[in-house]
mmCIF file of C-alpha atoms and ligand atoms in Angstrom:
data_model
loop_
_atom_site.group_PDB
_atom_site.id
_atom_site.type_symbol
_atom_site.label_atom_id
_atom_site.label_comp_id
_atom_site.label_asym_id
_atom_site.label_seq_id
_atom_site.Cartn_x
_atom_site.Cartn_y
_atom_site.Cartn_z
ATOM 1 C CA UNK I 8 -27.953 -6.298 17.236
ATOM 2 C CA UNK I 9 -24.334 -5.547 18.019
ATOM 3 C CA UNK I 10 -22.836 -7.777 20.637
ATOM 4 C CA UNK I 11 -20.009 -6.673 22.899
ATOM 5 C CA UNK I 12 -19.125 -10.118 24.193
ATOM 6 C CA UNK I 13 -15.706 -11.539 23.445
ATOM 7 C CA UNK I 14 -15.517 -13.742 20.403
ATOM 8 C CA UNK I 15 -13.652 -16.897 19.606
ATOM 9 C CA UNK I 16 -11.982 -15.664 16.481
ATOM 10 C CA UNK I 17 -10.924 -12.402 14.894
ATOM 11 C CA UNK I 18 -13.594 -12.451 12.183
ATOM 12 C CA UNK I 19 -16.546 -13.329 14.421
ATOM 13 C CA UNK I 20 -18.958 -10.424 13.979
ATOM 14 C CA UNK I 21 -19.457 -7.909 16.755
ATOM 15 C CA UNK I 22 -17.781 -5.090 18.589
ATOM 16 C CA UNK I 23 -15.313 -6.473 21.090
ATOM 17 C CA UNK I 24 -14.396 -3.607 23.435
ATOM 18 C CA UNK I 25 -12.093 -5.440 25.834
ATOM 19 C CA UNK I 26 -8.391 -4.585 25.678
ATOM 20 C CA UNK I 27 -7.330 -6.619 28.756
ATOM 21 C CA UNK I 28 -6.476 -9.397 28.695
ATOM 22 C CA UNK I 29 -5.282 -8.547 25.207
ATOM 23 C CA UNK I 30 -5.960 -11.277 22.667
ATOM 24 C CA UNK I 31 -3.620 -10.022 19.929
ATOM 25 C CA UNK I 32 -0.640 -8.154 21.433
ATOM 26 C CA UNK I 33 1.093 -8.207 18.021
ATOM 27 C CA UNK I 34 -1.504 -5.804 16.604
ATOM 28 C CA UNK I 35 -0.895 -3.425 19.480
ATOM 29 C CA UNK I 36 2.862 -3.611 18.807
ATOM 30 C CA UNK I 37 2.178 -2.731 15.160
ATOM 31 C CA UNK I 38 0.236 0.315 16.357
ATOM 32 C CA UNK I 39 3.147 1.415 18.560
ATOM 33 C CA UNK I 40 5.666 0.886 15.745
ATOM 34 C CA UNK I 41 3.538 2.924 13.350
ATOM 35 C CA UNK I 42 3.546 5.896 15.731
ATOM 36 C CA UNK I 43 7.357 5.871 15.637
ATOM 37 C CA UNK I 44 7.125 6.625 11.924
ATOM 38 C CA UNK I 45 5.106 9.821 12.324
ATOM 39 C CA UNK I 46 5.822 12.497 9.719
ATOM 40 C CA UNK I 47 4.143 15.508 8.206
ATOM 41 C CA UNK I 48 3.878 16.736 4.633
ATOM 42 C CA UNK I 49 5.436 20.055 5.666
ATOM 43 C CA UNK I 50 8.729 18.245 6.374
ATOM 44 C CA UNK I 51 9.101 17.342 2.697
ATOM 45 C CA UNK I 52 10.586 19.997 0.409
ATOM 46 C CA UNK I 53 9.036 19.469 -2.990
ATOM 47 C CA UNK I 54 10.052 22.846 -4.344
ATOM 48 C CA UNK I 55 13.593 21.550 -4.795
ATOM 49 C CA UNK I 56 12.157 19.378 -7.603
ATOM 50 C CA UNK I 57 10.970 22.291 -9.731
ATOM 51 C CA UNK I 58 14.357 22.846 -11.387
ATOM 52 C CA UNK I 59 14.584 19.114 -12.185
ATOM 53 C CA UNK I 60 11.160 19.121 -13.829
ATOM 54 C CA UNK I 61 12.483 21.588 -16.382
ATOM 55 C CA UNK I 62 15.413 19.273 -17.134
ATOM 56 C CA UNK I 63 13.303 16.223 -17.979
ATOM 57 C CA UNK I 64 13.060 14.890 -21.512
ATOM 58 C CA UNK I 65 9.513 14.834 -22.955
ATOM 59 C CA UNK I 66 9.405 11.048 -22.357
ATOM 60 C CA UNK I 67 10.417 11.468 -18.708
ATOM 61 C CA UNK I 68 7.939 14.295 -18.252
ATOM 62 C CA UNK I 69 5.183 12.061 -19.620
ATOM 63 C CA UNK I 70 6.179 9.371 -17.114
ATOM 64 C CA UNK I 71 6.082 11.838 -14.203
ATOM 65 C CA UNK I 72 2.723 13.275 -15.274
ATOM 66 C CA UNK I 73 1.140 9.831 -15.456
ATOM 67 C CA UNK I 74 2.690 8.825 -12.156
ATOM 68 C CA UNK I 75 1.349 11.824 -10.251
ATOM 69 C CA UNK I 76 -2.050 11.293 -11.884
ATOM 70 C CA UNK I 77 -2.092 7.791 -10.396
ATOM 71 C CA UNK I 78 -1.086 9.192 -7.002
ATOM 72 C CA UNK I 79 -3.995 11.659 -7.182
ATOM 73 C CA UNK I 80 -6.541 8.980 -6.239
ATOM 74 C CA UNK I 81 -4.649 5.806 -5.211
ATOM 75 C CA UNK I 82 -4.564 6.386 -1.464
ATOM 76 C CA UNK I 83 -8.102 7.723 -1.355
ATOM 77 C CA UNK I 84 -9.365 4.396 -2.679
ATOM 78 C CA UNK I 85 -7.342 2.510 -0.062
ATOM 79 C CA UNK I 86 -8.587 4.773 2.747
ATOM 80 C CA UNK I 87 -12.192 4.233 1.722
ATOM 81 C CA UNK I 88 -11.880 0.469 1.647
ATOM 82 C CA UNK I 89 -10.110 0.501 4.984
ATOM 83 C CA UNK I 90 -12.817 2.351 6.838
ATOM 84 C CA UNK I 91 -15.793 0.895 4.971
ATOM 85 C CA UNK I 92 -14.696 -2.752 4.964
ATOM 86 C CA UNK I 93 -11.649 -3.714 6.999
ATOM 87 C CA UNK I 94 -12.450 -1.730 10.141
ATOM 88 C CA UNK I 95 -15.931 -3.202 10.293
ATOM 89 C CA UNK I 96 -14.921 -6.840 10.161
ATOM 90 C CA UNK I 97 -11.606 -7.141 12.032
ATOM 91 C CA UNK I 98 -13.120 -7.574 15.468
ATOM 92 C CA UNK I 99 -10.490 -6.806 18.096
ATOM 93 C CA UNK I 100 -10.002 -3.375 19.692
ATOM 94 C CA UNK I 101 -6.197 -3.575 19.426
ATOM 95 C CA UNK I 102 -6.494 -4.325 15.693
ATOM 96 C CA UNK I 103 -8.883 -1.403 15.296
ATOM 97 C CA UNK I 104 -6.316 0.806 17.025
ATOM 98 C CA UNK I 105 -3.873 -0.054 14.258
ATOM 99 C CA UNK I 106 -6.486 0.498 11.538
ATOM 100 C CA UNK I 107 -7.286 3.930 13.009
ATOM 101 C CA UNK I 108 -3.617 4.810 12.773
ATOM 102 C CA UNK I 109 -3.451 3.465 9.229
ATOM 103 C CA UNK I 110 -6.420 5.615 8.273
ATOM 104 C CA UNK I 111 -4.546 8.672 9.569
ATOM 105 C CA UNK I 112 -1.496 7.666 7.528
ATOM 106 C CA UNK I 113 -3.567 7.248 4.374
ATOM 107 C CA UNK I 114 -4.935 10.750 4.992
ATOM 108 C CA UNK I 115 -1.358 12.081 5.213
ATOM 109 C CA UNK I 116 -0.568 10.292 1.944
ATOM 110 C CA UNK I 117 -3.581 11.891 0.300
ATOM 111 C CA UNK I 118 -2.374 15.284 1.563
ATOM 112 C CA UNK I 119 1.158 14.554 0.330
ATOM 113 C CA UNK I 120 -0.007 13.734 -3.183
ATOM 114 C CA UNK I 121 -2.392 16.687 -3.221
ATOM 115 C CA UNK I 122 0.573 18.922 -2.380
ATOM 116 C CA UNK I 123 2.710 17.128 -4.968
ATOM 117 C CA UNK I 124 0.228 17.757 -7.774
ATOM 118 C CA UNK I 125 -0.326 21.355 -6.718
ATOM 119 C CA UNK I 126 3.461 21.895 -6.818
ATOM 120 C CA UNK I 127 4.258 19.969 -9.991
ATOM 121 C CA UNK I 128 1.302 21.189 -12.028
ATOM 122 C CA UNK I 129 0.965 24.964 -11.606
ATOM 123 C CA UNK I 130 -1.356 25.151 -14.603
ATOM 124 C CA UNK I 131 -4.881 24.775 -13.269
ATOM 125 C CA UNK I 132 -6.271 22.925 -16.257
ATOM 126 C CA UNK I 133 -3.451 20.365 -16.211
ATOM 127 C CA UNK I 134 -4.046 19.887 -12.521
ATOM 128 C CA UNK I 135 -7.770 19.310 -12.934
ATOM 129 C CA UNK I 136 -7.041 16.839 -15.707
ATOM 130 C CA UNK I 137 -4.612 14.908 -13.503
ATOM 131 C CA UNK I 138 -7.148 14.617 -10.698
ATOM 132 C CA UNK I 139 -9.693 13.290 -13.201
ATOM 133 C CA UNK I 140 -7.254 10.625 -14.448
ATOM 134 C CA UNK I 141 -9.189 7.858 -12.791
ATOM 135 C CA UNK I 142 -11.971 8.575 -15.285
ATOM 136 C CA UNK I 143 -10.013 9.711 -18.330
ATOM 137 C CA UNK I 144 -6.732 7.807 -18.565
ATOM 138 C CA UNK I 145 -7.394 4.158 -19.479
ATOM 139 C CA UNK I 146 -4.332 2.660 -17.725
ATOM 140 C CA UNK I 147 -5.272 4.402 -14.454
ATOM 141 C CA UNK I 148 -8.967 3.739 -14.835
ATOM 142 C CA UNK I 149 -8.170 0.062 -15.357
ATOM 143 C CA UNK I 150 -6.329 -0.108 -12.033
ATOM 144 C CA UNK I 151 -9.167 1.703 -10.241
ATOM 145 C CA UNK I 152 -11.672 -0.755 -11.718
ATOM 146 C CA UNK I 153 -9.584 -3.637 -10.402
ATOM 147 C CA UNK I 154 -9.745 -2.071 -6.908
ATOM 148 C CA UNK I 155 -13.471 -1.454 -7.100
ATOM 149 C CA UNK I 156 -14.197 -4.966 -8.265
ATOM 150 C CA UNK I 157 -12.835 -6.191 -4.923
ATOM 151 C CA UNK I 158 -14.482 -3.405 -2.904
ATOM 152 C CA UNK I 159 -17.824 -4.247 -4.507
ATOM 153 C CA UNK I 160 -17.334 -7.963 -3.843
ATOM 154 C CA UNK I 161 -17.996 -7.506 -0.121
ATOM 155 C CA UNK I 162 -20.143 -4.391 -0.152
ATOM 156 C CA UNK I 163 -23.253 -6.431 0.700
ATOM 157 C CA UNK I 164 -21.677 -7.991 3.802
ATOM 158 C CA UNK I 165 -22.589 -6.445 7.141
ATOM 159 C CA UNK I 166 -21.641 -9.527 9.119
ATOM 160 C CA UNK I 167 -19.234 -12.313 8.260
ATOM 161 C CA UNK I 168 -21.428 -15.241 9.237
ATOM 162 C CA UNK I 169 -20.633 -17.965 6.744
ATOM 163 C CA UNK I 170 -17.317 -19.376 5.586
ATOM 164 C CA UNK I 171 -18.043 -17.913 2.170
ATOM 165 C CA UNK I 172 -18.457 -14.446 3.725
ATOM 166 C CA UNK I 173 -15.111 -14.815 5.460
ATOM 167 C CA UNK I 174 -13.349 -15.984 2.331
ATOM 168 C CA UNK I 175 -14.788 -12.991 0.456
ATOM 169 C CA UNK I 176 -13.446 -10.731 3.202
ATOM 170 C CA UNK I 177 -10.002 -12.366 3.056
ATOM 171 C CA UNK I 178 -9.849 -11.824 -0.687
ATOM 172 C CA UNK I 179 -10.595 -8.128 -0.217
ATOM 173 C CA UNK I 180 -7.945 -7.830 2.497
ATOM 174 C CA UNK I 181 -5.362 -9.696 0.420
ATOM 175 C CA UNK I 182 -6.204 -7.640 -2.649
ATOM 176 C CA UNK I 183 -5.568 -4.352 -0.871
ATOM 177 C CA UNK I 184 -2.397 -5.517 0.904
ATOM 178 C CA UNK I 185 -0.745 -7.654 -1.769
ATOM 179 C CA UNK I 186 -2.016 -6.114 -5.007
ATOM 180 C CA UNK I 187 -2.701 -2.455 -4.277
ATOM 181 C CA UNK I 188 -0.357 -1.414 -1.470
ATOM 182 C CA UNK I 189 2.061 -4.239 -2.218
ATOM 183 C CA UNK I 190 2.176 -4.085 -6.016
ATOM 184 C CA UNK I 191 0.560 -0.974 -7.540
ATOM 185 C CA UNK I 192 2.268 1.298 -5.020
ATOM 186 C CA UNK I 193 5.558 -0.589 -5.188
ATOM 187 C CA UNK I 194 5.490 -0.231 -8.962
ATOM 188 C CA UNK I 195 4.940 3.507 -8.515
ATOM 189 C CA UNK I 196 7.785 3.734 -5.977
ATOM 190 C CA UNK I 197 10.102 2.014 -8.469
ATOM 191 C CA UNK I 198 9.656 4.912 -10.927
ATOM 192 C CA UNK I 199 10.402 7.401 -8.160
ATOM 193 C CA UNK I 200 13.586 5.601 -7.114
ATOM 194 C CA UNK I 201 14.639 5.111 -10.716
ATOM 195 C CA UNK I 202 14.450 8.892 -11.134
ATOM 196 C CA UNK I 203 16.344 9.401 -7.889
ATOM 197 C CA UNK I 204 19.065 7.023 -9.131
ATOM 198 C CA UNK I 205 19.451 9.501 -12.016
ATOM 199 C CA UNK I 206 19.752 12.380 -9.574
ATOM 200 C CA UNK I 207 16.231 13.607 -10.308
ATOM 201 C CA UNK I 208 13.311 14.641 -8.092
ATOM 202 C CA UNK I 209 14.901 14.116 -4.693
ATOM 203 C CA UNK I 210 12.016 15.916 -3.003
ATOM 204 C CA UNK I 211 9.533 13.359 -4.294
ATOM 205 C CA UNK I 212 11.909 10.548 -3.289
ATOM 206 C CA UNK I 213 12.290 11.896 0.254
ATOM 207 C CA UNK I 214 8.487 12.017 0.709
ATOM 208 C CA UNK I 215 8.228 8.585 -0.875
ATOM 209 C CA UNK I 216 10.638 7.219 1.748
ATOM 210 C CA UNK I 217 8.051 7.994 4.408
ATOM 211 C CA UNK I 218 5.168 6.624 2.366
ATOM 212 C CA UNK I 219 7.191 3.505 1.522
ATOM 213 C CA UNK I 220 7.722 2.714 5.200
ATOM 214 C CA UNK I 221 4.045 3.299 5.959
ATOM 215 C CA UNK I 222 2.939 1.026 3.124
ATOM 216 C CA UNK I 223 5.378 -1.704 4.180
ATOM 217 C CA UNK I 224 3.809 -1.631 7.618
ATOM 218 C CA UNK I 225 0.248 -1.636 6.248
ATOM 219 C CA UNK I 226 1.085 -4.778 4.343
ATOM 220 C CA UNK I 227 2.784 -6.369 7.335
ATOM 221 C CA UNK I 228 -0.284 -5.755 9.484
ATOM 222 C CA UNK I 229 -2.649 -7.157 6.845
ATOM 223 C CA UNK I 230 -0.521 -10.283 6.510
ATOM 224 C CA UNK I 231 -0.543 -10.649 10.313
ATOM 225 C CA UNK I 232 -4.338 -10.591 10.121
ATOM 226 C CA UNK I 233 -4.267 -13.276 7.426
ATOM 227 C CA UNK I 234 -1.894 -15.415 9.540
ATOM 228 C CA UNK I 235 -4.116 -14.995 12.584
ATOM 229 C CA UNK I 236 -7.242 -16.027 10.691
ATOM 230 C CA UNK I 237 -5.372 -18.983 9.194
ATOM 231 C CA UNK I 238 -4.425 -20.158 12.689
ATOM 232 C CA UNK I 239 -7.955 -19.727 14.009
ATOM 233 C CA UNK I 240 -9.875 -21.002 10.983
ATOM 234 C CA UNK I 241 -7.518 -23.065 8.828
ATOM 235 C CA UNK I 242 -10.342 -24.556 6.782
ATOM 236 C CA UNK I 243 -11.014 -21.151 5.188
ATOM 237 C CA UNK I 244 -7.744 -21.506 3.294
ATOM 238 C CA UNK I 245 -8.726 -24.103 0.751
ATOM 239 C CA UNK I 246 -7.421 -24.675 -2.767
ATOM 240 C CA UNK I 247 -10.117 -22.510 -4.265
ATOM 241 C CA UNK I 248 -9.104 -19.511 -2.149
ATOM 242 C CA UNK I 249 -5.464 -20.021 -3.037
ATOM 243 C CA UNK I 250 -6.318 -20.239 -6.746
ATOM 244 C CA UNK I 251 -8.311 -17.021 -6.445
ATOM 245 C CA UNK I 252 -5.347 -15.278 -4.803
ATOM 246 C CA UNK I 253 -3.014 -16.397 -7.589
ATOM 247 C CA UNK I 254 -5.462 -15.281 -10.247
ATOM 248 C CA UNK I 255 -5.851 -11.918 -8.489
ATOM 249 C CA UNK I 256 -2.091 -11.355 -8.444
ATOM 250 C CA UNK I 257 -1.806 -12.264 -12.126
ATOM 251 C CA UNK I 258 -4.511 -9.699 -12.908
ATOM 252 C CA UNK I 259 -2.765 -7.084 -10.774
ATOM 253 C CA UNK I 260 0.568 -7.668 -12.555
ATOM 254 C CA UNK I 261 -1.217 -7.319 -15.910
ATOM 255 C CA UNK I 262 -2.937 -4.089 -14.841
ATOM 256 C CA UNK I 263 0.341 -2.637 -13.578
ATOM 257 C CA UNK I 264 2.096 -3.734 -16.764
ATOM 258 C CA UNK I 265 -0.520 -1.884 -18.799
ATOM 259 C CA UNK I 266 0.227 1.185 -16.692
ATOM 260 C CA UNK I 267 3.959 0.689 -17.360
ATOM 261 C CA UNK I 268 3.308 0.482 -21.110
ATOM 262 C CA UNK I 269 1.548 3.821 -20.861
ATOM 263 C CA UNK I 270 4.282 5.457 -18.738
ATOM 264 C CA UNK I 271 7.105 4.175 -20.912
ATOM 265 C CA UNK I 272 5.363 4.593 -24.265
ATOM 266 C CA UNK I 273 7.822 7.250 -25.409
ATOM 267 C CA UNK I 274 10.848 5.221 -24.301
ATOM 268 C CA UNK I 275 12.684 6.289 -21.144
ATOM 269 C CA UNK I 276 16.445 5.711 -21.318
ATOM 270 C CA UNK I 277 17.571 3.216 -18.672
ATOM 271 C CA UNK I 278 14.126 1.875 -17.823
ATOM 272 C CA UNK I 279 12.752 -0.858 -20.073
ATOM 273 C CA UNK I 280 9.263 -2.301 -20.077
ATOM 274 C CA UNK I 281 10.740 -5.813 -19.816
ATOM 275 C CA UNK I 282 12.621 -4.889 -16.620
ATOM 276 C CA UNK I 283 9.529 -3.268 -15.156
ATOM 277 C CA UNK I 284 7.482 -6.395 -15.868
ATOM 278 C CA UNK I 285 10.186 -8.560 -14.308
ATOM 279 C CA UNK I 286 10.237 -6.347 -11.225
ATOM 280 C CA UNK I 287 6.445 -6.565 -10.857
ATOM 281 C CA UNK I 288 6.520 -10.353 -11.210
ATOM 282 C CA UNK I 289 9.298 -10.546 -8.637
ATOM 283 C CA UNK I 290 7.259 -8.430 -6.199
ATOM 284 C CA UNK I 291 4.137 -10.529 -6.840
ATOM 285 C CA UNK I 292 6.119 -13.676 -5.968
ATOM 286 C CA UNK I 293 7.219 -12.063 -2.702
ATOM 287 C CA UNK I 294 3.612 -11.301 -1.826
ATOM 288 C CA UNK I 295 2.664 -14.913 -2.571
ATOM 289 C CA UNK I 296 5.523 -16.079 -0.338
ATOM 290 C CA UNK I 297 4.266 -13.819 2.475
ATOM 291 C CA UNK I 298 0.927 -15.611 2.112
ATOM 292 C CA UNK I 299 2.596 -19.024 2.266
ATOM 293 C CA UNK I 300 2.096 -19.729 -1.442
ATOM 294 C CA UNK I 301 4.522 -20.939 -4.104
ATOM 295 C CA UNK I 302 5.883 -18.421 -6.626
ATOM 296 C CA UNK I 303 3.920 -17.809 -9.793
ATOM 297 C CA UNK I 304 6.560 -16.166 -11.984
ATOM 298 C CA UNK I 305 10.037 -17.025 -10.626
ATOM 299 C CA UNK I 306 11.167 -13.599 -11.764
ATOM 300 C CA UNK I 307 14.297 -11.791 -10.670
ATOM 301 C CA UNK I 308 14.512 -8.219 -9.413
ATOM 302 C CA UNK I 309 16.372 -6.258 -12.102
ATOM 303 C CA UNK I 310 16.391 -3.043 -10.045
ATOM 304 C CA UNK I 311 19.355 -2.710 -7.691
ATOM 305 C CA UNK I 312 17.982 0.656 -6.583
ATOM 306 C CA UNK I 313 14.933 -1.112 -5.126
ATOM 307 C CA UNK I 314 16.921 -3.858 -3.383
ATOM 308 C CA UNK I 315 18.794 -1.254 -1.396
ATOM 309 C CA UNK I 316 15.676 0.605 -0.456
ATOM 310 C CA UNK I 317 14.798 -1.011 2.873
ATOM 311 C CA UNK I 318 18.332 -0.925 4.225
ATOM 312 C CA UNK I 319 18.873 2.697 3.241
ATOM 313 C CA UNK I 320 15.575 3.733 4.682
ATOM 314 C CA UNK I 321 16.295 2.152 8.009
ATOM 315 C CA UNK I 322 19.545 4.078 8.380
ATOM 316 C CA UNK I 323 18.028 7.321 7.121
ATOM 317 C CA UNK I 324 15.249 6.856 9.609
ATOM 318 C CA UNK I 325 17.630 6.858 12.551
ATOM 319 C CA UNK I 326 19.779 9.660 11.164
ATOM 320 C CA UNK I 327 16.726 11.767 10.731
ATOM 321 C CA UNK I 328 15.464 11.033 14.199
ATOM 322 C CA UNK I 329 18.691 12.281 15.758
ATOM 323 C CA UNK I 330 17.249 15.706 15.138
ATOM 324 C CA UNK I 331 13.698 14.582 15.713
ATOM 325 C CA UNK I 332 11.384 17.203 17.006
ATOM 326 C CA UNK I 333 7.968 15.604 16.870
ATOM 327 C CA UNK I 334 8.135 12.067 18.093
ATOM 328 C CA UNK I 335 10.568 10.624 20.567
ATOM 329 C CA UNK I 336 11.853 7.286 19.411
ATOM 330 C CA UNK I 337 12.755 4.687 21.955
ATOM 331 C CA UNK I 338 13.444 1.026 21.502
ATOM 332 C CA UNK I 339 13.988 -0.531 18.125
ATOM 333 C CA UNK I 340 12.095 -0.327 14.912
ATOM 334 C CA UNK I 341 12.264 -3.372 12.738
ATOM 335 C CA UNK I 342 11.371 -3.496 9.095
ATOM 336 C CA UNK I 343 10.977 -6.826 7.456
ATOM 337 C CA UNK I 344 13.528 -6.930 4.678
ATOM 338 C CA UNK I 345 11.210 -9.110 2.659
ATOM 339 C CA UNK I 346 9.344 -5.942 1.803
HETATM 340 FE FE1 FE2 G 19 -1.090 5.009 1.513
HETATM 341 FE FE1 FE2 G 20 -1.518 1.966 2.800
#
């Protein structure tokens, strides 16, 4: 039976309905910050990319086709895990407020990538093929299988009673924040910003700016949840859990490297597989640091165009909001530069 009574810790099963006194004001602040980043797909002009698509070399066109095929299902997987797993087990109404907002954002991302594929792939057969990539393209299927392995790992859990249940939940949460939003998507964004650095596909890059900010915040929230659980139940974070997290990140880097091999198979001038691997390792180390763990790879970021990303986005955000028409922005918005 569902209990409404207040719990001791965030992962105690039940349905806490009490917002005052608020146990986790930080989660409510995350919800308010997320609303400041409201955008719609209609604001993004993708048609300006059509002329660029005709300019691409065959190798670049292959990269773009693979990339959009990944985007066709990536956010749908995240949205499903969010509502089927995370929402159920994070037991605080202010945290569920944030997760509701995140679910909306994932839906906007799904709409954005649907619109992207419809615009970039006017041929119906090509379009259908791209949407089926998760079944037909091995490097994309491999990433989806990695996601589903961690979705399946907690599918049987209706209540997080034991410490083992809670560790399984934490692994799912960390997988989606650090490996999927924090690595697979960041890898994808790197291709977009590489193309932008060559003056290509500015429409895609401008939509990606919005998605990038959303994903940074999704990760930040998930890591706040991890920090909260660590404070409340430190004994969950034993060596075995930490080893599992490291192993998971190594697997994610390998899966994303396999995807990079596929994207870059024809050789894209200015973007080497070695640099992409180094970037992914560098990002994985940052995710480990956010989880309080030592680096695994000690890799450097070879992509100056990604280092600038957060700073540029923050200024663009305020410039854009000068002419804002949907959401009034008051106060400050802070983005953690670690992302
Ligand atoms: Fe997303
Ligand atoms: Fe997300």
